[in-house]
mmCIF file of C-alpha atoms in Angstrom:
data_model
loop_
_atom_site.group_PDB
_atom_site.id
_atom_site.type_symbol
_atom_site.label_atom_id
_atom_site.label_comp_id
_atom_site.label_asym_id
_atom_site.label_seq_id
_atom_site.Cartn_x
_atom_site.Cartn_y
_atom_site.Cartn_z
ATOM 1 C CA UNK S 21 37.651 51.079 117.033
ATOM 2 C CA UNK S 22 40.789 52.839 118.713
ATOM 3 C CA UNK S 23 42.392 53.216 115.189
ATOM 4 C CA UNK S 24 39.236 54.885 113.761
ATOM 5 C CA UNK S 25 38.846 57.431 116.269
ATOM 6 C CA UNK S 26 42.980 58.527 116.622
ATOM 7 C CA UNK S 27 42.099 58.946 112.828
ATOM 8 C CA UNK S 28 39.200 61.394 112.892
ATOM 9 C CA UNK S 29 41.063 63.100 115.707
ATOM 10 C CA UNK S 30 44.019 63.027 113.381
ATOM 11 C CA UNK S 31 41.597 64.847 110.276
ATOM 12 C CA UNK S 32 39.771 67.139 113.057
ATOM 13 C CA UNK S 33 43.382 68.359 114.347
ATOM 14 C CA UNK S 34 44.569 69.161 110.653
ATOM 15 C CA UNK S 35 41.638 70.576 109.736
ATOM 16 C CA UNK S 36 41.382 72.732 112.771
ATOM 17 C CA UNK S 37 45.098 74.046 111.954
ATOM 18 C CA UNK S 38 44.585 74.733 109.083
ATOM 19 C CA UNK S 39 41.451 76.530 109.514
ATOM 20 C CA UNK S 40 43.503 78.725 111.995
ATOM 21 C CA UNK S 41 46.155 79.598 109.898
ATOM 22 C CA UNK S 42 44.138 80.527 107.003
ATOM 23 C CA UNK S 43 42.381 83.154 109.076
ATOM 24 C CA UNK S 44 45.774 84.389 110.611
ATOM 25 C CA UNK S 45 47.222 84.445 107.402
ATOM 26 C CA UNK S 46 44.778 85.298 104.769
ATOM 27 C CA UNK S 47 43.709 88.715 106.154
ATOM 28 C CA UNK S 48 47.006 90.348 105.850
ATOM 29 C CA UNK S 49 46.097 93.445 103.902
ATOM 30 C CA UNK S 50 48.983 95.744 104.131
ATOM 31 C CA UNK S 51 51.489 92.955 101.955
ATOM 32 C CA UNK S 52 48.664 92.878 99.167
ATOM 33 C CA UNK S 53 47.660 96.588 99.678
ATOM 34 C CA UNK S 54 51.298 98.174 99.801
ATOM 35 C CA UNK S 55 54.481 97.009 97.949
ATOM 36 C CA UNK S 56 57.499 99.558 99.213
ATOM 37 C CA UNK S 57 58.118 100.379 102.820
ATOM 38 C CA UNK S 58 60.898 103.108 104.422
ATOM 39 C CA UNK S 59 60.900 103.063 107.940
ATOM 40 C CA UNK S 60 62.809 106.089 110.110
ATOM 41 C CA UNK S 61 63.949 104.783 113.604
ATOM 42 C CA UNK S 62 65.369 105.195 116.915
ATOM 43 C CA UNK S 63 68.159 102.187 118.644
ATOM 44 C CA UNK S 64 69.553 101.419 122.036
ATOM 45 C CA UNK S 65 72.698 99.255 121.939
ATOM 46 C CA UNK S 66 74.285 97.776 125.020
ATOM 47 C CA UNK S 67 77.785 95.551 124.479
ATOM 48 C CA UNK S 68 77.293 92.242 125.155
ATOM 49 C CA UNK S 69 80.637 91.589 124.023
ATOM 50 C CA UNK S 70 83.957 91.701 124.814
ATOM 51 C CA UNK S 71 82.509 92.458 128.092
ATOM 52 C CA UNK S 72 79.760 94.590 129.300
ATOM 53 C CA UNK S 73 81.880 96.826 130.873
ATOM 54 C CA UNK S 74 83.562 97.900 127.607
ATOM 55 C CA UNK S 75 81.248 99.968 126.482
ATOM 56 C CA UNK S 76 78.427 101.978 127.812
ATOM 57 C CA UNK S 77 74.820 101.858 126.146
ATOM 58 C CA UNK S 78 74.795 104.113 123.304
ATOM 59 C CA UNK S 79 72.146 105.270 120.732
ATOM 60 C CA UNK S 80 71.315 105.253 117.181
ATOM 61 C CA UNK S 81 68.979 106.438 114.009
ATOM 62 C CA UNK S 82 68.599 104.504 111.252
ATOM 63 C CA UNK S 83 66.923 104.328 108.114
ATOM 64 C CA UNK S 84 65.420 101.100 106.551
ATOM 65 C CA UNK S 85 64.291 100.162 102.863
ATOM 66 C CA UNK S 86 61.942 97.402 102.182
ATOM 67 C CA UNK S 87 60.704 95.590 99.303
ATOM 68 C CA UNK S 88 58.088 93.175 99.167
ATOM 69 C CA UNK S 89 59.226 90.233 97.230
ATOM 70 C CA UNK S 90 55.861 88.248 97.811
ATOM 71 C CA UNK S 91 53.452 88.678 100.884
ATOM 72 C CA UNK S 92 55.939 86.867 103.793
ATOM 73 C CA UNK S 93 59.430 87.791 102.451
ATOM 74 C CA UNK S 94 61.098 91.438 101.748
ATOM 75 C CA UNK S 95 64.241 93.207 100.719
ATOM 76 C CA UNK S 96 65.569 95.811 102.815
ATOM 77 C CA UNK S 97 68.642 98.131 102.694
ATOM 78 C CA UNK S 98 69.348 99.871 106.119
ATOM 79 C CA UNK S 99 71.725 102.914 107.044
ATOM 80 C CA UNK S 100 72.135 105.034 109.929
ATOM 81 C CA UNK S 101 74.504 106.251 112.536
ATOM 82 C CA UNK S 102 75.260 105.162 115.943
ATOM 83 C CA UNK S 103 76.948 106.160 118.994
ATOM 84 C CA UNK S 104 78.256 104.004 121.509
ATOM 85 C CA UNK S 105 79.845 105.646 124.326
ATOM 86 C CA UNK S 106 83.387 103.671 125.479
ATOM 87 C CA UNK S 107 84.688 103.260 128.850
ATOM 88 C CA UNK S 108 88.016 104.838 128.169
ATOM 89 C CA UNK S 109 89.588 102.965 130.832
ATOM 90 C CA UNK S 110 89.027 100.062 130.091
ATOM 91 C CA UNK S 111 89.595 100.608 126.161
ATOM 92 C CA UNK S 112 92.460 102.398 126.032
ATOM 93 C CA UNK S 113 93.899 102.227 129.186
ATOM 94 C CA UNK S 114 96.066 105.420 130.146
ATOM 95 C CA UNK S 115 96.976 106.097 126.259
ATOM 96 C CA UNK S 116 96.753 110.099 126.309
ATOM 97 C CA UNK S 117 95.670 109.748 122.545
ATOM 98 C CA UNK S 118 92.092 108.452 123.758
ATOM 99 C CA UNK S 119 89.867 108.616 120.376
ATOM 100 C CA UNK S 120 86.458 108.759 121.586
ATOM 101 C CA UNK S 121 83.586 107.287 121.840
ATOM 102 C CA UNK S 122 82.897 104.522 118.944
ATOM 103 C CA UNK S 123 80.738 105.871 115.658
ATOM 104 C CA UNK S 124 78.771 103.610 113.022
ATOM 105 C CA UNK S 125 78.196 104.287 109.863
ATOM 106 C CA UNK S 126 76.601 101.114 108.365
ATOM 107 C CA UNK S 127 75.243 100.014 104.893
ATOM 108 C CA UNK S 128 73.413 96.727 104.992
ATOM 109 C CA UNK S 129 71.252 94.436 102.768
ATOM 110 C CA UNK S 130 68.828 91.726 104.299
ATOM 111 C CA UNK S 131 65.655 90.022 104.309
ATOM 112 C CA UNK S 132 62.656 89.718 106.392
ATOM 113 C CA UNK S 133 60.684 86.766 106.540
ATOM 114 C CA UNK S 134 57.022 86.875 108.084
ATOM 115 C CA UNK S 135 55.432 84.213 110.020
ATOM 116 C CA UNK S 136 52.684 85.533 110.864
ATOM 117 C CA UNK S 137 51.196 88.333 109.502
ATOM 118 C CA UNK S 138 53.098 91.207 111.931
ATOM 119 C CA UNK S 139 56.061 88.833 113.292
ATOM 120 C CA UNK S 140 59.075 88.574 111.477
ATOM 121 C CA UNK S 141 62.601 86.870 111.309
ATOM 122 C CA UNK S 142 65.234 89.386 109.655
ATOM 123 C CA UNK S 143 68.946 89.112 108.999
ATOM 124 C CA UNK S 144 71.582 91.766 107.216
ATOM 125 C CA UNK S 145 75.151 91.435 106.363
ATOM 126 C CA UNK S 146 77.054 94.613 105.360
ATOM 127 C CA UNK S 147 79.763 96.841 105.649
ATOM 128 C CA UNK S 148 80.528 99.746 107.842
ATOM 129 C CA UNK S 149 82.789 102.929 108.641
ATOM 130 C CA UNK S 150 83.663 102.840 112.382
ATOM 131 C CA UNK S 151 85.806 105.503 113.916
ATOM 132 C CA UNK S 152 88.134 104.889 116.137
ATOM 133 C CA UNK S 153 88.528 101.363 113.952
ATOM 134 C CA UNK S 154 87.923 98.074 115.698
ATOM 135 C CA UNK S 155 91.220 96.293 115.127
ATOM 136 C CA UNK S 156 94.396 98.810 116.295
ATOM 137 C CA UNK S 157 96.747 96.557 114.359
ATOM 138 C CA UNK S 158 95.372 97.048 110.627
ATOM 139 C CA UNK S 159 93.480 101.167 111.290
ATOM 140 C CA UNK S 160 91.011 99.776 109.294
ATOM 141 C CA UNK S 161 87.828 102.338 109.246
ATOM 142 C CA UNK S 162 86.081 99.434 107.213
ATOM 143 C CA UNK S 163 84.533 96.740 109.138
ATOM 144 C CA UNK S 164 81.923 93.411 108.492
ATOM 145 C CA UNK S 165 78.508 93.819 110.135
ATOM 146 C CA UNK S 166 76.342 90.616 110.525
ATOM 147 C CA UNK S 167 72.653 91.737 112.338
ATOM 148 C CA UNK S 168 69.944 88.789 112.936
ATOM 149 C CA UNK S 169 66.911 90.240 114.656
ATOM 150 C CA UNK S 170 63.244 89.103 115.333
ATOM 151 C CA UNK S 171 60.627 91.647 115.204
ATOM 152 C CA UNK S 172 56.997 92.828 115.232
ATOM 153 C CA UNK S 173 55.599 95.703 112.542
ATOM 154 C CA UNK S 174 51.936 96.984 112.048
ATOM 155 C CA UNK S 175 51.057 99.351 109.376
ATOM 156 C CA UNK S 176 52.493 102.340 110.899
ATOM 157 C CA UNK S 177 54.910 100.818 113.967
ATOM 158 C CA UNK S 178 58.075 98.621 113.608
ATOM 159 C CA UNK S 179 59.795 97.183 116.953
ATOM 160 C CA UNK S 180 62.541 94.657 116.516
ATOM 161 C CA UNK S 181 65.481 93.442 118.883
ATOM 162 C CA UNK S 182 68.527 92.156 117.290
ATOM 163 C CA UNK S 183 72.438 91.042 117.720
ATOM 164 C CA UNK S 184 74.915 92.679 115.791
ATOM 165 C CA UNK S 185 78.562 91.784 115.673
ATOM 166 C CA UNK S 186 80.515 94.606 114.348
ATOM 167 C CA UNK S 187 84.194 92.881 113.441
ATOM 168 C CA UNK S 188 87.200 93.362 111.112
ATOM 169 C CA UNK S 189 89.911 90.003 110.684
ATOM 170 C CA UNK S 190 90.012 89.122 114.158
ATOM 171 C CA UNK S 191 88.921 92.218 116.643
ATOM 172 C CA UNK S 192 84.895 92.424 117.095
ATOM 173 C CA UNK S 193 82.142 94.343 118.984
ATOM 174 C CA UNK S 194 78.773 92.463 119.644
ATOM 175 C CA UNK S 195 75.878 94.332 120.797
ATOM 176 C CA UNK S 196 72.094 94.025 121.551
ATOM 177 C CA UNK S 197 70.508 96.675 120.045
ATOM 178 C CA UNK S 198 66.096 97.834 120.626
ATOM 179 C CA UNK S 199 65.077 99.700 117.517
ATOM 180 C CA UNK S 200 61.621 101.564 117.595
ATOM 181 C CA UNK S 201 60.549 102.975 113.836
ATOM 182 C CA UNK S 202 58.153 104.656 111.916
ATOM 183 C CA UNK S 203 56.732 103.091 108.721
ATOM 184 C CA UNK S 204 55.821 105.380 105.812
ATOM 185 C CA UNK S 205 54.010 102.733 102.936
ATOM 186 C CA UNK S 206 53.981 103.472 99.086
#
């Protein structure tokens, strides 16, 4: 008698979950409706690392192209440019040839994947031109980005929070960064 009841509450569990997640999922009209997004945004960043007091929060625009492969997974090429303000003291020390504050131009290609119908998982690799460069040894302008975020997106509204790690051989800069966008569907 035990057996036959853990079963049917087995069956009424499954059933009930997947009940659920048909309704959450199947009544996602904007990936049927629309099948090209661009989104125009705002960032924060704050440096997580090497150390927070390296450099000071700094701001960003950015513009984002997606395409929807099927209904939970899309393309997207982002660009932008950011401004992180540096705490020349710590950066440069005393050097009378202080550069500035540090300027992003990126170019990156990722995906999002949806698990539920507004929540996503996203992730872009890319290249970008930062000036002053992040390694002094090589002057390199040209540095790897690598960006995994989580974020939420309605029809008109995309918020996400993500990591990036801005680095070139073995010098890096790793940031938290709050974008807030505006979606325009086609």
């Amino acid at each position: 008698m035990k057996n036959i009841l853990r079963v049917l509450i087995l069956l009424t569990t499954v059933f009930s979950v997947s009940t659920v997640k048909a309704q959450l999922l199947g009544n996602n009209e904007r990936y049927s409706q629309y099948v090209s997004h661009v989104n125009v945004g705002v960032e924060g960043f704050f440096n997580i690392n090497p150390g927070g007091k390296t450099y000071k929060p700094g701001f960003g625009v950015s513009a984002k192209y997606q395409y929807d492969v099927t209904q939970n997974l899309g393309i997207t090429f982002a660009t932008g440019y950011s401004v992180i303000n540096s705490n020349k003291s710590v950066v440069y020390g005393t050097d009378p040839n202080y550069p500035g504050d540090l300027k992003i131009i990126p170019a990156k290609l990722g995906a999002k994947a949806y698990f539920l119908p507004e929540f996503y998982f996203g992730g872009e690799v890319g290249v970008g031109y930062v000036k002053p460069f992040i390694d002094p040894k090589s002057q390199s302008h040209f540095s790897k980005i690598i960006a995994p975020s989580v974020g939420y997106e309605t029809n008109k509204l995309d918020l996400s929070f993500r990591y990036e790690n801005i680095n070139h051989q073995n010098a890096y800069v790793s940031f938290v960064v709050l974008r807030a966008a505006y979606l325009f569907n086609f």
